[in-house]
Each structure stands twice: as structure tokens, then as C-alpha cells.
Short mmCIF file of C-alpha atoms in Angstrom, two decimals:
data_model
loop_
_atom_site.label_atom_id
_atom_site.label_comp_id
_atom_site.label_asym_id
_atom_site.label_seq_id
_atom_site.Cartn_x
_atom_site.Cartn_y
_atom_site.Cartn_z
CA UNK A 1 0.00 0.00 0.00
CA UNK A 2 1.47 3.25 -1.07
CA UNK A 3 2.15 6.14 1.62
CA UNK A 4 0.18 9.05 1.20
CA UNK A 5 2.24 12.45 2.85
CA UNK A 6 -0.35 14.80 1.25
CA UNK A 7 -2.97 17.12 2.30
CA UNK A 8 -6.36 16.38 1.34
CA UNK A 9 -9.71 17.43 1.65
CA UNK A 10 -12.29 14.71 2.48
CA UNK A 11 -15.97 15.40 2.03
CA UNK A 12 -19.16 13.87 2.14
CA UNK A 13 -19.32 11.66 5.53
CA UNK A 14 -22.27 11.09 5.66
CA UNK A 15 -24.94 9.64 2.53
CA UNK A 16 -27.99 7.79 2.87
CA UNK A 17 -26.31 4.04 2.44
CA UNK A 18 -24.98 2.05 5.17
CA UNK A 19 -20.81 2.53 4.99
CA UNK A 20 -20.27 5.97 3.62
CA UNK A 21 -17.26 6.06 1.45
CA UNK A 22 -16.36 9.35 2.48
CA UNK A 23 -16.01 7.65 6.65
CA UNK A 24 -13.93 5.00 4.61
CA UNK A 25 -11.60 7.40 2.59
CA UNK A 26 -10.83 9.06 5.77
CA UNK A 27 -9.61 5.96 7.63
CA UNK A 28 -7.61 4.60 4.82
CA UNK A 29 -6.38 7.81 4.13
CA UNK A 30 -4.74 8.72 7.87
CA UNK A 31 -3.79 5.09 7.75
CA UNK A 32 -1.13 6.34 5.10
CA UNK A 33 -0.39 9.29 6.63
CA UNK A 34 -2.34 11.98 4.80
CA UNK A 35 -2.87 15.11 6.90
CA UNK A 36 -6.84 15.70 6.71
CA UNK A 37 -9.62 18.07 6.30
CA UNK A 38 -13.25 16.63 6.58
CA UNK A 39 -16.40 18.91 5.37
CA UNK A 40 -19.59 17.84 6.39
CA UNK A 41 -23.07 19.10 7.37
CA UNK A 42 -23.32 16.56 10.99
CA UNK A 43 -21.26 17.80 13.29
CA UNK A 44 -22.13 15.07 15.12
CA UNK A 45 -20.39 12.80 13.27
CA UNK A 46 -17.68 14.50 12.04
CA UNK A 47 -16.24 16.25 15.05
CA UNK A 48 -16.21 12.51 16.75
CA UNK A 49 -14.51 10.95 13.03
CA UNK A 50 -11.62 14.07 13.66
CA UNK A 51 -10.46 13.05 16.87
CA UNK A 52 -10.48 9.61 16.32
CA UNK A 53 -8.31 9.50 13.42
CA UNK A 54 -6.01 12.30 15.04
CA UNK A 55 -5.21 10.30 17.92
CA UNK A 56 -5.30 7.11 16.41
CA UNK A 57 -2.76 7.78 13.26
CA UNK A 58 -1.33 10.65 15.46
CA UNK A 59 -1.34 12.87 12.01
CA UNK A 60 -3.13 16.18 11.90
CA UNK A 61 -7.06 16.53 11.23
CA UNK A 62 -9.74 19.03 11.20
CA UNK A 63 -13.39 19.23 10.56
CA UNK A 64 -15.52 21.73 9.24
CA UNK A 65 -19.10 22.45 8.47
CA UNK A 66 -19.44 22.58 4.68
CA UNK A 67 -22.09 22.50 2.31
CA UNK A 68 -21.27 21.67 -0.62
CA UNK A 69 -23.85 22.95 -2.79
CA UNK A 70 -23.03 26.37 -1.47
CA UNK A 71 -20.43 28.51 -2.89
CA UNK A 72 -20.07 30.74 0.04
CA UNK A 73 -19.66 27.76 2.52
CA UNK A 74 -16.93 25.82 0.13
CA UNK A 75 -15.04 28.86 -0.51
CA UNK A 76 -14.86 29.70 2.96
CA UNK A 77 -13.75 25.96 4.15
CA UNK A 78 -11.48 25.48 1.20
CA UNK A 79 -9.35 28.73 2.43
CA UNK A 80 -9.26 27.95 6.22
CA UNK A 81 -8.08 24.46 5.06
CA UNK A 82 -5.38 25.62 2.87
CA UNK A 83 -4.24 28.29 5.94
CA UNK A 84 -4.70 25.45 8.55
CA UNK A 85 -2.58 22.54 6.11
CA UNK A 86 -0.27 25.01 4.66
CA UNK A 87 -1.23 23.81 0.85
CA UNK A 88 -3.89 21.05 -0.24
CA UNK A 89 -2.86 17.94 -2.66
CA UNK A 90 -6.24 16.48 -3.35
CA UNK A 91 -9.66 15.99 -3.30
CA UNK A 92 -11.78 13.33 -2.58
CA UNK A 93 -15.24 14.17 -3.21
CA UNK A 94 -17.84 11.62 -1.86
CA UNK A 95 -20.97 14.27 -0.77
CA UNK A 96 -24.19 12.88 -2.43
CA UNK A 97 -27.74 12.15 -1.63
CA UNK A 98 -30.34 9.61 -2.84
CA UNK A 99 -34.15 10.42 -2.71
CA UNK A 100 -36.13 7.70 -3.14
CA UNK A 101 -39.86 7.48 -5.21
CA UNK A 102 -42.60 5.23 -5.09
CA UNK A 103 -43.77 3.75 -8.39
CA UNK A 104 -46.13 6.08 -10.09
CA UNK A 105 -45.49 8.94 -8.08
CA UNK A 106 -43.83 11.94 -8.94
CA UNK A 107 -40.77 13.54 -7.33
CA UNK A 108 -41.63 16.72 -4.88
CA UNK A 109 -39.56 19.48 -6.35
CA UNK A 110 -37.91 19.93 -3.12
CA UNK A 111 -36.26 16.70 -3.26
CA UNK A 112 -35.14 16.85 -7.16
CA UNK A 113 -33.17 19.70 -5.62
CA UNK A 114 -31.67 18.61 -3.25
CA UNK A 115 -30.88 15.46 -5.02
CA UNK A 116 -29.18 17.70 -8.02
CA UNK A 117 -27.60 20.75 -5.66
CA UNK A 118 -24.90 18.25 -3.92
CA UNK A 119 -24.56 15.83 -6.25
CA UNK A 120 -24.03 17.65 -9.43
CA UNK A 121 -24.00 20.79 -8.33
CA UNK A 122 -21.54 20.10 -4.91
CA UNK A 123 -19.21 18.34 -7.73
CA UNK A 124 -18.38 21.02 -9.55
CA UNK A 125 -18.41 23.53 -6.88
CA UNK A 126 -15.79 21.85 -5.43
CA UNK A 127 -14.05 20.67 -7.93
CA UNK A 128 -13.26 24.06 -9.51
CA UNK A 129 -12.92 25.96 -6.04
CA UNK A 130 -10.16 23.26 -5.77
CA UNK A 131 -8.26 23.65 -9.02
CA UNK A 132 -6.26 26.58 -8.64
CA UNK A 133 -4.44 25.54 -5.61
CA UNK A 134 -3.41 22.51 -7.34
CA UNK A 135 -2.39 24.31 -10.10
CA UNK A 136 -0.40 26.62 -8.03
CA UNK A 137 0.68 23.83 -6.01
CA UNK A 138 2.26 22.10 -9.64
CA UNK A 139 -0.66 19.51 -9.55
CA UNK A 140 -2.54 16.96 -7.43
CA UNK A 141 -5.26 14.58 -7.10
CA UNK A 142 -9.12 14.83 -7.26
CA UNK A 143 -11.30 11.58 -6.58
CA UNK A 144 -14.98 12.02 -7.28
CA UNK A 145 -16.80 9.15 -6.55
CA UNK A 146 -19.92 8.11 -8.79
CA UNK A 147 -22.21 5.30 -8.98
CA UNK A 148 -23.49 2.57 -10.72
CA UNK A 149 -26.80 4.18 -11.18
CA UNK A 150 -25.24 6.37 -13.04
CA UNK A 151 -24.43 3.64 -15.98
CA UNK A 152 -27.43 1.17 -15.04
CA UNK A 153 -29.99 3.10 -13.21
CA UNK A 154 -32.93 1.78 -10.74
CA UNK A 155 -36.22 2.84 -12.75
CA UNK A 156 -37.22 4.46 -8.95
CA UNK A 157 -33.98 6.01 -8.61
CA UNK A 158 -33.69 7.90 -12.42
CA UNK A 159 -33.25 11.58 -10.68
CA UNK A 160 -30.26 10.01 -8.78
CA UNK A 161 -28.95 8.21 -12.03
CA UNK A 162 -29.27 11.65 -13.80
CA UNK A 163 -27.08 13.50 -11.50
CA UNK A 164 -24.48 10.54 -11.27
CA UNK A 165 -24.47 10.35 -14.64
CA UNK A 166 -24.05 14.05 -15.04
CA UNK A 167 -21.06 13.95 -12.31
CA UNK A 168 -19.13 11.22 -14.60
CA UNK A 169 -19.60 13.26 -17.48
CA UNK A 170 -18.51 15.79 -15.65
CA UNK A 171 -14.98 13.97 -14.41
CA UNK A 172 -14.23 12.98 -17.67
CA UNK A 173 -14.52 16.73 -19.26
CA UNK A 174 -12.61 18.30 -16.67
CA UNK A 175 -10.34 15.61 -16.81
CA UNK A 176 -9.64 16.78 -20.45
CA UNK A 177 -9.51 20.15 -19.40
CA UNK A 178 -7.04 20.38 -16.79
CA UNK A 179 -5.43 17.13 -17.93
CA UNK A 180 -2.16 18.90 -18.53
CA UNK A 181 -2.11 20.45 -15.00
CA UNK A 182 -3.42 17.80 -12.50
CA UNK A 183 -1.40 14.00 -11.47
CA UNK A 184 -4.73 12.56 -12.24
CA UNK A 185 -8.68 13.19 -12.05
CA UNK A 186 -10.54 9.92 -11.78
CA UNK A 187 -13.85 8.29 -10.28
CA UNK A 188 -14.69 5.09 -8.23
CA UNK A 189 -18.08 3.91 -7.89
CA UNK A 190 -18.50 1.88 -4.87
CA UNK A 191 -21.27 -0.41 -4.97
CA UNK A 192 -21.02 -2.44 -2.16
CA UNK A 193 -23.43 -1.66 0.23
CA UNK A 194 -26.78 -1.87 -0.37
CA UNK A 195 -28.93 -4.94 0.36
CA UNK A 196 -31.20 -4.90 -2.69
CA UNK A 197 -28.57 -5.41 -5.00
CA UNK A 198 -26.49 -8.36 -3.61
CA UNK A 199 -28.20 -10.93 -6.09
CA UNK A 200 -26.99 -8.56 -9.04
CA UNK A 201 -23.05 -8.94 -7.95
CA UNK A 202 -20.83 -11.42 -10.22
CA UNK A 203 -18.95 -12.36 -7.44
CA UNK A 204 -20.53 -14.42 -5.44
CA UNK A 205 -23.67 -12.96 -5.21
CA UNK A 206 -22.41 -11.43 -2.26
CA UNK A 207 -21.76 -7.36 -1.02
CA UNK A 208 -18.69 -6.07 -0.67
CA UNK A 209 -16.64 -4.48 2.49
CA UNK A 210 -15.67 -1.01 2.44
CA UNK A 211 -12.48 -1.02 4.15
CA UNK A 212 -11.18 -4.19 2.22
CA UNK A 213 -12.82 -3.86 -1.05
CA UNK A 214 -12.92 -0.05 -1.72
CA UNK A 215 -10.37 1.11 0.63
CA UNK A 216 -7.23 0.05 -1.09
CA UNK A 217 -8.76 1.49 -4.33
CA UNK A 218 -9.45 4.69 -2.97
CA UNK A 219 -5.50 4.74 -1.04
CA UNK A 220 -4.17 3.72 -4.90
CA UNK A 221 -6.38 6.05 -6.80
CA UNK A 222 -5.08 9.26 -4.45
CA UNK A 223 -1.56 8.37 -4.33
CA UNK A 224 1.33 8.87 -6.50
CA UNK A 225 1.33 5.45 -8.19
CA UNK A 226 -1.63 6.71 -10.13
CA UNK A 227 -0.43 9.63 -11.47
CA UNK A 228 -0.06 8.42 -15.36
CA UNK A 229 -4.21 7.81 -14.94
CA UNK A 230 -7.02 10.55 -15.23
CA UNK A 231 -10.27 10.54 -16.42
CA UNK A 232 -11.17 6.80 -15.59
CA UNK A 233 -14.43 5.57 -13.77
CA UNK A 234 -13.42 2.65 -11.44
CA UNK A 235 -16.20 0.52 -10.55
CA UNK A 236 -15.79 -1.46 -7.08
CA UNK A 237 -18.69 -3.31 -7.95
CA UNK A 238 -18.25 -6.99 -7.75
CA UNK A 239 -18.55 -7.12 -11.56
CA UNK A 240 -21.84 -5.30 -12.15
CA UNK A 241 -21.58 -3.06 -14.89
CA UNK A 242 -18.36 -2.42 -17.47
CA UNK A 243 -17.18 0.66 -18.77
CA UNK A 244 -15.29 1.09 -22.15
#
């Protein structure tokens, strides 16, 4: 497993799913050494996350309370994060939500919202209130992570599939874009927790495990070993879906 000395800003804690992979970037993540910053709307949860990882990994961490559909509240955390780390190396972008429909019934407009402001909307937000310090900084890393729904969609889920969909479009034209200043600008789509879909997985029929099955990805994906890679969707699936 390759060390990872950087600084790097880890958001999205908390999603509607079982294992966020935001709580399991962050603990594979101070597990190689990277110096953290965690942005999240429950303080609850992320104040707790902070101190945990600080004194377990004895490495610095801080939390913040970011929302990442906001442009006020990202610019504000990205700036005390780059005073507080002295520089940031990468992103790892996990923030999303998932609002669910009945069959037959139509989406409140309230939710489509919310569904589209952090997922799409949080993505790009971030992502370009990100690029200059890596560009300043000679490069870097940005991770956003997508979904499956995104490339085979629930019918009850198409709003979600629409903004993950969106997001990997997004990845891979930005990855074109700055492709000449960043290490690398990738996607994984973790799949791997959600009961409904264990009888879709190749492997076994079974779900996956964050911390053994995603983790290692995630530690790869934001190190140095992947810097000749950029624009890629990794799917940490169990053999669901393919990508060309």
C-alpha cells in the first residue's frame, strides 16, 4: 500500500447508504499518513470521526461544516483548510444524496433539488474551487466518486442516475480540461453496500466491504502510483456493470 504524505480534503461523511465512502476514505487515508480536512453538514459525526483519526494515526485533522452545494460555505472551508494545512494535494469528493420514489409517483420538487444541488452541483463547486491551488501547487489529485446508477440506473432512482451520470460526465470533461495540469482526475463507484442489489453482484452474489474492497482502491487512486491515470471511472462493484 502506497504512503500518502499529502494534504487532502475529504468530504461527504455522511450519505444515505450504510458505509459511507467518504467515513472510509478518511480511515484509509490517515492510515497512510495523509494530513486531513473533513467537510460535512453533521457535526455530530464529524467532530467525533476528527479526533479519532487524530489520535489514532497521530497525524493532523480538522473538521468543518461545509455545504457543498453552497459557494459561500466551500469557498470559505477550502481557504481555512489551505491556511490550517499550509497547501492542499487532493480531493476526494464523496458528498451525495439519494431520494427515493414510489412507483407512479412523482418527485416533490424539493427533493429533485436537493438530489441535483450536492450531487451535481456540490461536484463542480468543489471541484473548480479546488483547481487553482493545485495548479499553483504544480498539480494533485481529485477523486470524485460516482455510482453505478449512473451507468445502469434503478427505474425508482432515475433523478439520482441523472445527477451521477451528469457527475461522470462531468470527471471525464474536466479531466480533459485540466489534464495537462493535475497527477490525475478519476472516479470510483462503490457499490457495495446496499442490500437490494447483492443478487446482481458477479462475485458471489455477495456485497462487498468497504475497508477491504474499496479502501485500497481509494489509497491507490489518491496516491502517486496513479499519477499516469485521469479521467477513468473505477467501478468497485463486484462485476456489475463495465465501462469502455
Amino acid at each position: 500500500m502506497p504512503d500518502i504524505h499529502k494534504q487532502i480534503i475529504n468530504e461527504g461523511m455522511r450519505r444515505e447508504v450504510l458505509q459511507p465512502p467518504g467515513a472510509t476514505a478518511a480511515q484509509i487515508l490517515a492510515a497512510q499518513g495523509a494530513r486531513l480536512a473533513i467537510f460535512d453538514l453533521k457535526d455530530d459525526l464529524g467532530a467525533p470521526t476528527v479526533n479519532r483519526l487524530g489520535s489514532t494515526f497521530q497525524i493532523q485533522v480538522i473538521y468543518l461544516h461545509v455545504g457543498v452545494s453552497s459557494q459561500l460555505s466551500v469557498t470559505g472551508g477550502v481557504l481555512t483548510v489551505t491556511k490550517a494545512l499550509d497547501g492542499i494535494d487532493g480531493l476526494l469528493h464523496a458528498a451525495g444524496v439519494e431520494r427515493q420514489s414510489a412507483p407512479n409517483k412523482m418527485l416533490a420538487e424539493a427533493d429533485i433539488n436537493a438530489v441535483l444541488d450536492v450531487n451535481i452541483k456540490g461536484t463542480i463547486l468543489m471541484n473548480q474551487e479546488i483547481f487553482p491551488y493545485l495548479k499553483t501547487g504544480g498539480g494533485g489529485v481529485i477523486l470524485n466518486i460516482g455510482s453505478d446508477e449512473g451507468l445502469d440506473p434503478y427505474p425508482w432512482l432515475a433523478h439520482y442516475a441523472a445527477s451521477k451520470g451528469a457527475v461522470h460526465s462531468y470527471t471525464w470533461a474536466i479531466a480533459k480540461l485540466w489534464t495537462e495540469m493535475f497527477d490525475e482526475l478519476s472516479e470510483a463507484e462503490p457499490k457495495i453496500v446496499d442490500e437490494r442489489i447483492a443478487d446482481r453482484i458477479v462475485l458471489g452474489g455477495r456485497l462487498g466491504n468497504p475497508d477491504v474492497h474499496l479502501a485500497p482502491v481509494i489509497a491507490f487512486l489518491m496516491s502517486d502510483c496513479a499519477a499516469f491515470i485521469t479521467g477513468q471511472l473505477f467501478p468497485v462493484n463486484g462485476g456489475q456493470t463495465q465501462v469502455r
